[in-house]
PDB file of C-alpha atoms in Angstrom:
ATOM      1  CA  MET A   1      -9.143   5.371  -8.506  1.00  0.00           C
ATOM      2  CA  ALA A   2      -5.831   6.224 -10.186  1.00  0.00           C
ATOM      3  CA  VAL A   3      -4.191   6.950  -6.836  1.00  0.00           C
ATOM      4  CA  SER A   4      -5.196   3.626  -5.342  1.00  0.00           C
ATOM      5  CA  VAL A   5      -3.970   1.711  -8.416  1.00  0.00           C
ATOM      6  CA  SER A   6      -0.605   3.468  -8.297  1.00  0.00           C
ATOM      7  CA  VAL A   7      -0.289   2.812  -4.562  1.00  0.00           C
ATOM      8  CA  VAL A   8      -1.052  -0.870  -5.114  1.00  0.00           C
ATOM      9  CA  LEU A   9       1.540  -1.063  -7.892  1.00  0.00           C
ATOM     10  CA  LEU A  10       4.147   0.678  -5.729  1.00  0.00           C
ATOM     11  CA  LEU A  11       3.477  -1.686  -2.832  1.00  0.00           C
ATOM     12  CA  LEU A  12       3.632  -4.660  -5.194  1.00  0.00           C
ATOM     13  CA  VAL A  13       7.014  -3.548  -6.538  1.00  0.00           C
ATOM     14  CA  LEU A  14       8.326  -3.023  -3.011  1.00  0.00           C
ATOM     15  CA  ALA A  15       7.083  -6.458  -1.952  1.00  0.00           C
ATOM     16  CA  VAL A  16       8.803  -8.094  -4.928  1.00  0.00           C
ATOM     17  CA  VAL A  17      12.066  -6.266  -4.170  1.00  0.00           C
ATOM     18  CA  PHE A  18      11.908  -7.308  -0.513  1.00  0.00           C
ATOM     19  CA  LEU A  19      11.094 -10.901  -1.430  1.00  0.00           C
ATOM     20  CA  ARG A  20      14.019 -11.094  -3.855  1.00  0.00           C
ATOM     21  CA  SER A  21      16.474  -9.562  -1.393  1.00  0.00           C
ATOM     22  CA  GLY A  22      15.431 -11.965   1.338  1.00  0.00           C
ATOM     23  CA  SER A  23      14.235  -9.211   3.660  1.00  0.00           C
ATOM     24  CA  LEU A  24      10.625 -10.326   3.391  1.00  0.00           C
ATOM     25  CA  LYS A  25       9.509 -13.895   3.690  1.00  0.00           C
ATOM     26  CA  ALA A  26       6.568 -15.166   1.648  1.00  0.00           C
ATOM     27  CA  SER A  27       4.616 -15.881   4.821  1.00  0.00           C
ATOM     28  CA  HIS A  28       5.077 -12.266   5.947  1.00  0.00           C
ATOM     29  CA  ALA A  29       3.798 -11.029   2.582  1.00  0.00           C
ATOM     30  CA  VAL A  30       0.714 -13.235   2.889  1.00  0.00           C
ATOM     31  CA  VAL A  31       0.017 -11.861   6.361  1.00  0.00           C
ATOM     32  CA  CYS A  32       0.324  -8.283   5.046  1.00  0.00           C
ATOM     33  CA  VAL A  33      -2.083  -9.032   2.196  1.00  0.00           C
ATOM     34  CA  LEU A  34      -4.604 -10.616   4.539  1.00  0.00           C
ATOM     35  CA  LEU A  35      -4.328  -7.653   6.889  1.00  0.00           C
ATOM     36  CA  GLY A  36      -5.098  -5.330   3.970  1.00  0.00           C
ATOM     37  CA  PHE A  37      -8.159  -7.336   3.011  1.00  0.00           C
ATOM     38  CA  TYR A  38      -9.447  -7.380   6.573  1.00  0.00           C
ATOM     39  CA  LEU A  39      -8.789  -3.653   7.028  1.00  0.00           C
ATOM     40  CA  SER A  40     -10.722  -2.832   3.862  1.00  0.00           C
ATOM     41  CA  GLY A  41     -13.835  -4.366   5.404  1.00  0.00           C
ATOM     42  CA  THR A  42     -13.713  -2.390   8.644  1.00  0.00           C
ATOM     43  CA  THR A  43     -14.955   1.065   9.563  1.00  0.00           C
ATOM     44  CA  VAL A  44     -11.352   2.308   9.528  1.00  0.00           C
ATOM     45  CA  ALA A  45     -11.109   1.906   5.727  1.00  0.00           C
ATOM     46  CA  PRO A  46     -12.579   5.342   4.828  1.00  0.00           C
ATOM     47  CA  THR A  47     -10.200   7.039   7.263  1.00  0.00           C
ATOM     48  CA  ILE A  48      -7.210   5.238   5.768  1.00  0.00           C
ATOM     49  CA  GLN A  49      -8.365   6.114   2.248  1.00  0.00           C
ATOM     50  CA  SER A  50      -8.848   9.792   3.054  1.00  0.00           C
ATOM     51  CA  GLY A  51      -5.426   9.891   4.717  1.00  0.00           C
ATOM     52  CA  LEU A  52      -3.791   8.349   1.659  1.00  0.00           C
ATOM     53  CA  GLU A  53      -5.619  10.774  -0.637  1.00  0.00           C
ATOM     54  CA  ALA A  54      -4.503  13.747   1.459  1.00  0.00           C
ATOM     55  CA  THR A  55      -0.921  12.514   1.404  1.00  0.00           C
ATOM     56  CA  ALA A  56      -1.081  12.008  -2.370  1.00  0.00           C
ATOM     57  CA  ASN A  57      -2.421  15.557  -2.805  1.00  0.00           C
ATOM     58  CA  VAL A  58       0.392  17.006  -0.710  1.00  0.00           C
ATOM     59  CA  VAL A  59       3.042  15.035  -2.595  1.00  0.00           C
ATOM     60  CA  SER A  60       1.589  15.937  -5.990  1.00  0.00           C
ATOM     61  CA  SER A  61       1.546  19.639  -5.106  1.00  0.00           C
ATOM     62  CA  ILE A  62       5.300  19.689  -4.386  1.00  0.00           C
ATOM     63  CA  ARG A  63       7.205  21.227  -7.276  1.00  0.00           C
ATOM     64  CA  PRO A  64      10.902  20.380  -7.659  1.00  0.00           C
TER      65      PRO A  64
END
């Protein structure tokens, strides 16, 4: 649960930065959000979640 909350917060911060810089239009952000909602209801959602968890585990195991 903590990984998904941090990913959502990171994506939210990136979306705000892109919106403020003019690189991302509000309509594009709405389309991305809708795509996320539709993807979460498909059979691909568990695969995406396991891929994100594996990536988070690899990143967290890297020591500087």
